PDB file of C-alpha atoms and ligand atoms in Angstrom:
ATOM      1  CA  MET A 251     131.418  14.697 171.360  1.00 80.00           C
ATOM      2  CA  PRO A 252     134.414  13.140 173.065  1.00 94.00           C
ATOM      3  CA  GLU A 253     136.668  11.391 170.565  1.00 97.00           C
ATOM      4  CA  LEU A 254     140.275  10.281 170.796  1.00 98.00           C
ATOM      5  CA  PRO A 255     141.848  13.680 171.653  1.00 98.00           C
ATOM      6  CA  GLU A 256     139.160  14.547 174.215  1.00 97.00           C
ATOM      7  CA  VAL A 257     139.332  11.123 175.872  1.00 97.00           C
ATOM      8  CA  GLU A 258     143.131  11.120 175.796  1.00 98.00           C
ATOM      9  CA  ILE A 259     143.414  14.497 177.552  1.00 97.00           C
ATOM     10  CA  THR A 260     140.856  13.310 180.109  1.00 97.00           C
ATOM     11  CA  ALA A 261     142.944  10.196 180.777  1.00 98.00           C
ATOM     12  CA  ARG A 262     146.210  12.141 181.026  1.00 97.00           C
ATOM     13  CA  LEU A 263     144.873  14.740 183.443  1.00 97.00           C
ATOM     14  CA  LEU A 264     143.059  12.199 185.596  1.00 98.00           C
ATOM     15  CA  ASP A 265     146.047   9.852 185.658  1.00 98.00           C
ATOM     16  CA  GLY A 266     148.200  12.652 187.038  1.00 96.00           C
ATOM     17  CA  ALA A 267     145.602  13.732 189.580  1.00 97.00           C
ATOM     18  CA  LEU A 268     144.262  10.370 190.741  1.00 97.00           C
ATOM     19  CA  ALA A 269     147.198   7.963 190.825  1.00 93.00           C
ATOM     20  CA  GLY A 270     147.548   6.641 194.369  1.00 95.00           C
ATOM     21  CA  ALA A 271     144.235   8.080 195.623  1.00 97.00           C
ATOM     22  CA  ARG A 272     142.204   5.765 197.856  1.00 97.00           C
ATOM     23  CA  ILE A 273     138.519   5.167 197.152  1.00 97.00           C
ATOM     24  CA  GLY A 274     135.978   5.741 199.938  1.00 96.00           C
ATOM     25  CA  TYR A 275     132.766   4.930 198.074  1.00 96.00           C
ATOM     26  CA  ALA A 276     131.413   4.221 194.606  1.00 95.00           C
ATOM     27  CA  ARG A 277     127.782   4.661 193.604  1.00 93.00           C
ATOM     28  CA  ALA A 278     125.717   4.766 190.430  1.00 91.00           C
ATOM     29  CA  PRO A 279     122.810   7.105 191.252  1.00 86.00           C
ATOM     30  CA  GLY A 280     119.626   7.550 189.250  1.00 70.00           C
ATOM     31  CA  ILE A 281     119.690   6.034 185.814  1.00 66.00           C
ATOM     32  CA  ASN A 282     122.088   3.163 186.151  1.00 79.00           C
ATOM     33  CA  ALA A 283     124.943   3.393 183.717  1.00 91.00           C
ATOM     34  CA  LEU A 284     126.569   0.292 185.186  1.00 93.00           C
ATOM     35  CA  LYS A 285     126.377  -2.603 182.700  1.00 93.00           C
ATOM     36  CA  THR A 286     127.902  -5.279 184.927  1.00 94.00           C
ATOM     37  CA  PHE A 287     126.540  -6.948 188.087  1.00 90.00           C
ATOM     38  CA  ALA A 288     129.537  -8.680 189.626  1.00 90.00           C
ATOM     39  CA  PRO A 289     131.631  -7.535 191.314  1.00 92.00           C
ATOM     40  CA  PRO A 290     129.393  -4.821 192.822  1.00 92.00           C
ATOM     41  CA  LEU A 291     130.569  -1.197 192.828  1.00 94.00           C
ATOM     42  CA  SER A 292     131.190  -1.479 196.567  1.00 93.00           C
ATOM     43  CA  ALA A 293     134.121  -3.782 195.724  1.00 94.00           C
ATOM     44  CA  LEU A 294     136.030  -0.619 194.790  1.00 96.00           C
ATOM     45  CA  GLU A 295     135.876   0.738 198.329  1.00 95.00           C
ATOM     46  CA  GLY A 296     139.254   0.813 199.992  1.00 94.00           C
ATOM     47  CA  GLY A 297     141.007   0.380 196.660  1.00 96.00           C
ATOM     48  CA  ARG A 298     143.708   2.647 195.283  1.00 96.00           C
ATOM     49  CA  VAL A 299     143.647   4.195 191.807  1.00 97.00           C
ATOM     50  CA  ALA A 300     146.726   2.862 190.016  1.00 97.00           C
ATOM     51  CA  ALA A 301     146.326   4.530 186.618  1.00 98.00           C
ATOM     52  CA  VAL A 302     143.891   6.098 184.170  1.00 98.00           C
ATOM     53  CA  SER A 303     144.373   5.380 180.490  1.00 98.00           C
ATOM     54  CA  ARG A 304     142.572   5.419 177.137  1.00 98.00           C
ATOM     55  CA  ARG A 305     141.801   2.771 174.545  1.00 97.00           C
ATOM     56  CA  GLY A 306     139.960   3.976 171.428  1.00 97.00           C
ATOM     57  CA  LYS A 307     137.271   6.230 172.875  1.00 97.00           C
ATOM     58  CA  HIS A 308     137.175   4.306 176.180  1.00 98.00           C
ATOM     59  CA  LEU A 309     138.582   5.335 179.539  1.00 98.00           C
ATOM     60  CA  ILE A 310     140.155   2.745 181.812  1.00 98.00           C
ATOM     61  CA  VAL A 311     140.537   3.369 185.551  1.00 98.00           C
ATOM     62  CA  GLU A 312     142.731   0.728 187.173  1.00 97.00           C
ATOM     63  CA  VAL A 313     142.200   0.054 190.870  1.00 97.00           C
ATOM     64  CA  GLU A 314     144.500  -1.948 193.150  1.00 95.00           C
ATOM     65  CA  ASP A 315     144.086  -3.366 196.672  1.00 89.00           C
ATOM     66  CA  ALA A 316     140.290  -3.328 196.401  1.00 84.00           C
ATOM     67  CA  GLY A 317     137.889  -5.503 198.372  1.00 69.00           C
ATOM     68  CA  ASP A 318     138.702  -8.524 200.486  1.00 67.00           C
ATOM     69  CA  ALA A 319     140.487 -10.452 197.757  1.00 69.00           C
ATOM     70  CA  GLY A 320     142.529  -7.437 196.698  1.00 74.00           C
ATOM     71  CA  ALA A 321     142.515  -8.558 193.058  1.00 86.00           C
ATOM     72  CA  PRO A 322     142.980  -5.609 190.684  1.00 95.00           C
ATOM     73  CA  LEU A 323     139.786  -4.177 189.226  1.00 96.00           C
ATOM     74  CA  VAL A 324     139.117  -1.862 186.290  1.00 97.00           C
ATOM     75  CA  LEU A 325     136.375   0.589 185.486  1.00 97.00           C
ATOM     76  CA  LEU A 326     135.844   0.604 181.734  1.00 98.00           C
ATOM     77  CA  ILE A 327     133.960   3.751 180.755  1.00 98.00           C
ATOM     78  CA  HIS A 328     132.468   4.939 177.470  1.00 97.00           C
ATOM     79  CA  LEU A 329     131.382   8.574 177.437  1.00 95.00           C
ATOM     80  CA  MET A 330     129.343   8.106 174.223  1.00 93.00           C
ATOM     81  CA  SER A 331     128.286  11.441 172.706  1.00 89.00           C
ATOM     82  CA  ALA A 332     127.718  13.579 175.780  1.00 91.00           C
ATOM     83  CA  GLY A 333     129.559  12.150 178.788  1.00 93.00           C
ATOM     84  CA  ARG A 334     132.366  13.713 180.828  1.00 94.00           C
ATOM     85  CA  LEU A 335     134.527  12.193 183.527  1.00 96.00           C
ATOM     86  CA  GLN A 336     135.111  15.061 185.926  1.00 95.00           C
ATOM     87  CA  LEU A 337     137.129  15.326 189.108  1.00 95.00           C
ATOM     88  CA  TYR A 338     135.889  17.762 191.744  1.00 93.00           C
ATOM     89  CA  GLU A 339     137.823  18.993 194.745  1.00 91.00           C
ATOM     90  CA  THR A 340     134.915  18.229 197.065  1.00 87.00           C
ATOM     91  CA  ALA A 341     131.817  16.062 197.008  1.00 81.00           C
ATOM     92  CA  ALA A 342     129.727  19.202 197.569  1.00 73.00           C
ATOM     93  CA  GLY A 343     129.853  20.541 193.992  1.00 65.00           C
ATOM     94  CA  PRO A 344     127.098  20.511 191.398  1.00 61.00           C
ATOM     95  CA  ARG A 345     126.023  16.913 191.853  1.00 62.00           C
ATOM     96  CA  ASP A 346     122.875  16.805 189.784  1.00 74.00           C
ATOM     97  CA  ARG A 347     120.694  14.595 187.659  1.00 80.00           C
ATOM     98  CA  SER A 348     123.457  14.333 185.077  1.00 87.00           C
ATOM     99  CA  SER A 349     125.578  12.195 187.433  1.00 89.00           C
ATOM    100  CA  ARG A 350     125.809   8.543 186.362  1.00 91.00           C
ATOM    101  CA  LEU A 351     128.694   7.371 188.550  1.00 95.00           C
ATOM    102  CA  LEU A 352     130.217   8.854 191.700  1.00 95.00           C
ATOM    103  CA  VAL A 353     133.572   7.698 193.040  1.00 96.00           C
ATOM    104  CA  GLY A 354     134.424   9.404 196.330  1.00 96.00           C
ATOM    105  CA  LEU A 355     138.060   9.549 197.368  1.00 97.00           C
ATOM    106  CA  GLU A 356     139.252   9.413 200.963  1.00 97.00           C
ATOM    107  CA  ASP A 357     140.919  12.809 200.503  1.00 96.00           C
ATOM    108  CA  GLY A 358     137.478  14.372 199.951  1.00 96.00           C
ATOM    109  CA  ARG A 359     137.556  14.672 196.164  1.00 96.00           C
ATOM    110  CA  GLU A 360     134.883  13.108 193.980  1.00 95.00           C
ATOM    111  CA  LEU A 361     135.168  11.656 190.484  1.00 96.00           C
ATOM    112  CA  ARG A 362     131.916  11.898 188.549  1.00 94.00           C
ATOM    113  CA  LEU A 363     130.739  10.498 185.290  1.00 95.00           C
ATOM    114  CA  ARG A 364     128.224  13.078 184.123  1.00 93.00           C
ATOM    115  CA  GLU A 365     126.145  13.018 180.993  1.00 92.00           C
ATOM    116  CA  PHE A 366     124.492  15.945 179.273  1.00 89.00           C
ATOM    117  CA  GLY A 367     121.598  16.036 176.848  1.00 81.00           C
ATOM    118  CA  SER A 368     118.505  13.882 176.694  1.00 79.00           C
ATOM    119  CA  LYS A 369     120.055  10.544 175.742  1.00 81.00           C
ATOM    120  CA  GLN A 370     121.350   8.245 178.457  1.00 86.00           C
ATOM    121  CA  ALA A 371     123.969   6.281 176.620  1.00 92.00           C
ATOM    122  CA  ALA A 372     127.233   6.591 178.552  1.00 94.00           C
ATOM    123  CA  TRP A 373     128.157   3.332 180.246  1.00 96.00           C
ATOM    124  CA  VAL A 374     130.454   1.801 182.833  1.00 96.00           C
ATOM    125  CA  LYS A 375     131.664  -1.750 183.377  1.00 97.00           C
ATOM    126  CA  LEU A 376     133.396  -2.906 186.528  1.00 96.00           C
ATOM    127  CA  LEU A 377     135.636  -5.828 185.601  1.00 96.00           C
ATOM    128  CA  GLY A 378     138.427  -7.871 187.050  1.00 94.00           C
ATOM    129  CA  ALA A 379     141.664  -6.613 185.488  1.00 94.00           C
ATOM    130  CA  ASP A 380     142.124 -10.033 183.862  1.00 94.00           C
ATOM    131  CA  GLU A 381     138.746  -9.684 182.100  1.00 95.00           C
ATOM    132  CA  LEU A 382     139.508  -6.344 180.472  1.00 96.00           C
ATOM    133  CA  GLU A 383     141.168  -7.512 177.259  1.00 94.00           C
ATOM    134  CA  ARG A 384     138.473 -10.132 176.663  1.00 96.00           C
ATOM    135  CA  ASP A 385     135.646  -7.651 177.031  1.00 96.00           C
ATOM    136  CA  ASP A 386     133.756  -7.178 173.744  1.00 95.00           C
ATOM    137  CA  ALA A 387     134.179  -3.422 173.832  1.00 96.00           C
ATOM    138  CA  LEU A 388     137.966  -3.656 173.633  1.00 97.00           C
ATOM    139  CA  ALA A 389     138.436  -7.035 171.954  1.00 97.00           C
ATOM    140  CA  THR A 390     136.653  -5.824 168.810  1.00 96.00           C
ATOM    141  CA  LEU A 391     138.509  -2.508 168.443  1.00 97.00           C
ATOM    142  CA  GLY A 392     140.688  -1.842 165.414  1.00 97.00           C
ATOM    143  CA  PRO A 393     144.224  -0.453 165.799  1.00 97.00           C
ATOM    144  CA  GLU A 394     144.640   2.930 167.470  1.00 97.00           C
ATOM    145  CA  ALA A 395     144.407   5.959 165.166  1.00 98.00           C
ATOM    146  CA  TRP A 396     146.981   7.813 167.246  1.00 97.00           C
ATOM    147  CA  PRO A 397     149.863   8.221 168.053  1.00 94.00           C
ATOM    148  CA  GLN A 398     150.969   5.928 165.246  1.00 89.00           C
ATOM    149  CA  PRO A 399     148.327   5.225 162.607  1.00 91.00           C
ATOM    150  CA  GLY A 400     150.891   3.023 160.828  1.00 93.00           C
ATOM    151  CA  GLU A 401     152.606   3.233 157.470  1.00 96.00           C
ATOM    152  CA  PRO A 402     150.517   4.450 154.501  1.00 97.00           C
ATOM    153  CA  ALA A 403     150.426   0.876 153.146  1.00 96.00           C
ATOM    154  CA  GLU A 404     149.074  -0.419 156.460  1.00 96.00           C
ATOM    155  CA  LEU A 405     146.366   2.234 156.539  1.00 97.00           C
ATOM    156  CA  LYS A 406     145.514   1.464 152.902  1.00 97.00           C
ATOM    157  CA  ALA A 407     145.129  -2.226 153.789  1.00 97.00           C
ATOM    158  CA  LEU A 408     142.996  -1.368 156.820  1.00 96.00           C
ATOM    159  CA  LEU A 409     140.630   0.753 154.711  1.00 97.00           C
ATOM    160  CA  ASP A 410     140.490  -1.622 151.745  1.00 97.00           C
ATOM    161  CA  ALA A 411     136.706  -1.919 151.601  1.00 97.00           C
ATOM    162  CA  PRO A 412     133.981  -0.674 149.218  1.00 96.00           C
ATOM    163  CA  ARG A 413     132.695   1.800 151.796  1.00 97.00           C
ATOM    164  CA  PRO A 414     133.071   5.602 151.965  1.00 97.00           C
ATOM    165  CA  LEU A 415     136.082   6.910 153.888  1.00 98.00           C
ATOM    166  CA  HIS A 416     133.792   8.916 156.162  1.00 97.00           C
ATOM    167  CA  ALA A 417     132.132   5.704 157.375  1.00 96.00           C
ATOM    168  CA  LEU A 418     135.302   3.594 157.477  1.00 98.00           C
ATOM    169  CA  LEU A 419     137.281   6.077 159.563  1.00 98.00           C
ATOM    170  CA  ARG A 420     134.458   6.300 162.131  1.00 97.00           C
ATOM    171  CA  ASP A 421     134.098   2.507 162.362  1.00 97.00           C
ATOM    172  CA  GLN A 422     135.802   1.584 165.650  1.00 97.00           C
ATOM    173  CA  HIS A 423     136.295  -2.001 164.434  1.00 97.00           C
ATOM    174  CA  VAL A 424     138.381  -0.658 161.523  1.00 98.00           C
ATOM    175  CA  ILE A 425     140.403   2.030 163.322  1.00 98.00           C
ATOM    176  CA  ALA A 426     139.840   3.189 166.897  1.00 98.00           C
ATOM    177  CA  GLY A 427     139.324   6.719 168.183  1.00 98.00           C
ATOM    178  CA  ILE A 428     137.840   8.832 165.355  1.00 98.00           C
ATOM    179  CA  GLY A 429     134.231  10.049 165.373  1.00 97.00           C
ATOM    180  CA  ARG A 430     131.898  12.452 163.620  1.00 96.00           C
ATOM    181  CA  SER A 431     133.769  15.628 164.456  1.00 97.00           C
ATOM    182  CA  TRP A 432     137.404  14.786 163.780  1.00 98.00           C
ATOM    183  CA  VAL A 433     136.682  12.762 160.645  1.00 98.00           C
ATOM    184  CA  ASP A 434     135.661  15.964 158.843  1.00 98.00           C
ATOM    185  CA  GLU A 435     138.896  17.684 159.898  1.00 98.00           C
ATOM    186  CA  ILE A 436     141.013  14.684 158.852  1.00 98.00           C
ATOM    187  CA  LEU A 437     139.447  14.310 155.403  1.00 98.00           C
ATOM    188  CA  TRP A 438     139.721  18.051 154.789  1.00 98.00           C
ATOM    189  CA  GLN A 439     143.365  18.020 155.874  1.00 98.00           C
ATOM    190  CA  ALA A 440     144.022  15.090 153.503  1.00 98.00           C
ATOM    191  CA  ARG A 441     142.022  16.741 150.665  1.00 98.00           C
ATOM    192  CA  LEU A 442     139.919  13.616 150.245  1.00 98.00           C
ATOM    193  CA  SER A 443     136.209  13.298 149.537  1.00 98.00           C
ATOM    194  CA  PRO A 444     134.151  11.870 152.414  1.00 97.00           C
ATOM    195  CA  TYR A 445     132.538   9.603 149.822  1.00 96.00           C
ATOM    196  CA  LYS A 446     135.705   8.258 148.251  1.00 97.00           C
ATOM    197  CA  ARG A 447     135.712   4.506 148.780  1.00 97.00           C
ATOM    198  CA  GLY A 448     138.470   3.108 150.957  1.00 98.00           C
ATOM    199  CA  ALA A 449     139.274   0.488 148.320  1.00 98.00           C
ATOM    200  CA  ASP A 450     139.963   3.251 145.781  1.00 98.00           C
ATOM    201  CA  LEU A 451     142.746   4.979 147.763  1.00 97.00           C
ATOM    202  CA  ASP A 452     146.038   5.188 145.871  1.00 97.00           C
ATOM    203  CA  GLU A 453     149.429   5.320 147.569  1.00 96.00           C
ATOM    204  CA  ASP A 454     149.736   9.083 147.579  1.00 97.00           C
ATOM    205  CA  GLU A 455     146.230   9.467 149.004  1.00 98.00           C
ATOM    206  CA  ALA A 456     146.942   6.891 151.697  1.00 98.00           C
ATOM    207  CA  ARG A 457     150.049   8.844 152.681  1.00 98.00           C
ATOM    208  CA  ARG A 458     148.102  12.106 152.847  1.00 98.00           C
ATOM    209  CA  LEU A 459     145.445  10.418 154.940  1.00 98.00           C
ATOM    210  CA  ARG A 460     147.981   8.846 157.313  1.00 98.00           C
ATOM    211  CA  ASP A 461     149.669  12.233 157.802  1.00 98.00           C
ATOM    212  CA  ALA A 462     146.302  13.937 158.286  1.00 98.00           C
ATOM    213  CA  VAL A 463     145.193  11.433 160.954  1.00 98.00           C
ATOM    214  CA  ARG A 464     148.423  11.890 162.881  1.00 97.00           C
ATOM    215  CA  GLU A 465     148.601  15.677 162.558  1.00 97.00           C
ATOM    216  CA  THR A 466     144.925  16.386 163.180  1.00 98.00           C
ATOM    217  CA  LEU A 467     144.569  14.233 166.284  1.00 98.00           C
ATOM    218  CA  GLY A 468     148.021  15.185 167.586  1.00 97.00           C
ATOM    219  CA  GLY A 469     147.284  18.876 166.978  1.00 97.00           C
ATOM    220  CA  ALA A 470     144.011  18.665 168.881  1.00 97.00           C
ATOM    221  CA  LEU A 471     145.736  17.008 171.792  1.00 97.00           C
ATOM    222  CA  ALA A 472     148.486  19.656 171.850  1.00 97.00           C
ATOM    223  CA  HIS A 473     145.739  22.294 171.923  1.00 97.00           C
ATOM    224  CA  TYR A 474     144.023  20.604 174.870  1.00 97.00           C
ATOM    225  CA  GLU A 475     147.307  20.325 176.750  1.00 96.00           C
ATOM    226  CA  GLN A 476     147.359  24.139 176.741  1.00 96.00           C
ATOM    227  CA  ALA A 477     143.650  24.872 177.023  1.00 95.00           C
ATOM    228  CA  ILE A 478     142.222  22.368 179.501  1.00 94.00           C
ATOM    229  CA  SER A 479     142.655  21.669 183.176  1.00 92.00           C
ATOM    230  CA  LEU A 480     140.628  19.705 185.716  1.00 90.00           C
ATOM    231  CA  PRO A 481     137.765  19.331 186.062  1.00 87.00           C
ATOM    232  CA  ILE A 482     137.256  18.625 182.362  1.00 89.00           C
ATOM    233  CA  PRO A 483     134.794  21.383 181.332  1.00 89.00           C
ATOM    234  CA  ASP A 484     131.154  20.592 180.534  1.00 88.00           C
ATOM    235  CA  LYS A 485     131.667  22.179 177.127  1.00 88.00           C
ATOM    236  CA  LEU A 486     134.966  21.183 175.539  1.00 87.00           C
ATOM    237  CA  PRO A 487     136.585  23.933 173.454  1.00 87.00           C
ATOM    238  CA  MET A 488     137.087  21.733 170.379  1.00 94.00           C
ATOM    239  CA  PRO A 489     139.436  23.442 167.876  1.00 96.00           C
ATOM    240  CA  LEU A 490     137.375  22.443 164.826  1.00 97.00           C
ATOM    241  CA  ARG A 491     137.728  24.325 161.549  1.00 98.00           C
ATOM    242  CA  ILE A 492     135.489  22.334 159.192  1.00 98.00           C
ATOM    243  CA  HIS A 493     132.976  20.327 161.208  1.00 97.00           C
ATOM    244  CA  ARG A 494     129.941  22.525 161.993  1.00 95.00           C
ATOM    245  CA  HIS A 495     131.499  25.315 159.921  1.00 97.00           C
ATOM    246  CA  GLN A 496     129.409  24.844 156.767  1.00 96.00           C
ATOM    247  CA  GLY A 497     128.568  28.151 155.125  1.00 97.00           C
ATOM    248  CA  GLU A 498     131.884  29.644 156.234  1.00 98.00           C
ATOM    249  CA  PRO A 499     134.968  30.083 154.025  1.00 98.00           C
ATOM    250  CA  CYS A 500     137.414  27.175 153.721  1.00 98.00           C
ATOM    251  CA  PRO A 501     140.513  28.055 155.807  1.00 98.00           C
ATOM    252  CA  ARG A 502     142.702  26.840 152.931  1.00 98.00           C
ATOM    253  CA  CYS A 503     141.111  28.104 149.709  1.00 98.00           C
ATOM    254  CA  GLY A 504     138.281  30.427 150.762  1.00 98.00           C
ATOM    255  CA  ALA A 505     135.506  28.491 148.978  1.00 98.00           C
ATOM    256  CA  THR A 506     132.281  28.079 150.957  1.00 97.00           C
ATOM    257  CA  LEU A 507     132.251  24.911 153.075  1.00 98.00           C
ATOM    258  CA  GLU A 508     129.290  22.667 152.285  1.00 97.00           C
ATOM    259  CA  ALA A 509     127.481  20.006 154.305  1.00 96.00           C
ATOM    260  CA  VAL A 510     125.442  16.840 153.948  1.00 95.00           C
ATOM    261  CA  HIS A 511     122.887  16.359 156.722  1.00 93.00           C
ATOM    262  CA  PHE A 512     121.903  12.993 158.130  1.00 88.00           C
ATOM    263  CA  GLU A 513     119.423  12.268 160.869  1.00 84.00           C
ATOM    264  CA  ASP A 514     121.993  12.350 163.662  1.00 82.00           C
ATOM    265  CA  TYR A 515     125.125  13.822 162.120  1.00 88.00           C
ATOM    266  CA  VAL A 516     126.436  16.226 159.513  1.00 93.00           C
ATOM    267  CA  ILE A 517     129.318  15.835 157.083  1.00 96.00           C
ATOM    268  CA  ALA A 518     131.095  19.126 156.342  1.00 97.00           C
ATOM    269  CA  TYR A 519     133.653  19.501 153.538  1.00 98.00           C
ATOM    270  CA  CYS A 520     135.225  21.901 151.055  1.00 98.00           C
ATOM    271  CA  PRO A 521     134.053  21.259 147.469  1.00 97.00           C
ATOM    272  CA  THR A 522     137.186  22.872 145.999  1.00 98.00           C
ATOM    273  CA  CYS A 523     139.711  21.012 148.175  1.00 98.00           C
ATOM    274  CA  GLN A 524     137.934  17.668 148.465  1.00 98.00           C
ATOM    275  CA  THR A 525     135.361  16.902 145.774  1.00 97.00           C
ATOM    276  CA  GLU A 526     136.759  18.500 142.597  1.00 96.00           C
ATOM    277  CA  GLY A 527     134.251  21.304 142.887  1.00 95.00           C
ATOM    278  CA  ARG A 528     131.217  19.037 143.162  1.00 94.00           C
ATOM    279  CA  VAL A 529     128.623  19.885 145.797  1.00 93.00           C
ATOM    280  CA  LEU A 530     127.339  16.607 147.214  1.00 87.00           C
ATOM    281  CA  LYS A 531     123.618  16.056 147.316  1.00 84.00           C
ATOM    282  CA  ASP A 532     122.199  17.067 150.676  1.00 81.00           C
ATOM    283  CA  ARG A 533     119.103  14.983 151.160  1.00 69.00           C
ATOM    284  CA  ARG A 534     117.707  17.218 153.878  1.00 66.00           C
ATOM    285  CA  LEU A 535     118.097  20.299 151.739  1.00 58.00           C
ATOM    286  CA  SER A 536     116.622  18.720 148.631  1.00 52.00           C
ATOM    287  CA  ARG A 537     113.667  17.473 150.658  1.00 52.00           C
ATOM    288  CA  LEU A 538     113.070  20.963 152.012  1.00 51.00           C
ATOM    289  CA  LEU A 539     113.290  22.474 148.560  1.00 47.00           C
ATOM    290  CA  ARG A 540     110.966  20.003 146.908  1.00 43.00           C
TER     291      ARG A 540
HETATM  292 ZN1   ZN B 797     139.087  24.548 150.342  1.00 61.36          ZN
END
């Protein structure tokens, strides 16, 4: 589940490894993840990778000197829930049915967008650099959650809606970069209920939440700086302590972590630290018990 820290470490490592590399070919094999038609992928051939960066949960690969016109191009990539952008030393590696985009470099290396699992959701857009900021995917993003999620009052204003914090923090239009995994860690760190409404945050809670966003995402990134090198592994070693740890003791107070199951995600939390001892109704569990 690549979220801000996972996408950021991918961008940092690829930026260091790819800057200046010249592109030999670009192809989207099999299921086409490419969502744009013009320019064609072949326009990248002969271009030079200028930089790799992150915006929200998106990766941006900037390419200079491409095509006849030489106008700068960008690959805008969303890994969705199971994508990886991996750089291999040769084009001979495990190129398989998971490959959605292949960018071969003249030095023999190959950059691959691969996607695991049954859903094909990861996507790529090839845009003129001047189109990037206008693209819906970026134009509708909220402010970045990291490195500076703002002052507590700014965060409070951002989240001032009658919706649960768990939903607000994952809404990329509200704040960009947080998803289903890190939201559990952030709310636990801030000692806030996933169901507390954003509009009900007081000043102290907003400060705790701001600190938790910064420390949790920054801590994850520091971990990846030590733990990860290229190619980005198929399975990321996410340093999660709460998410997917229901049934285990809370690392802070020792109470048993609880969970609420939804069709495609799970909220994990500590009743003692976050919900004043209340165990939230788990619809899946109550249905099974009925
Ligand atoms: Zn606890």
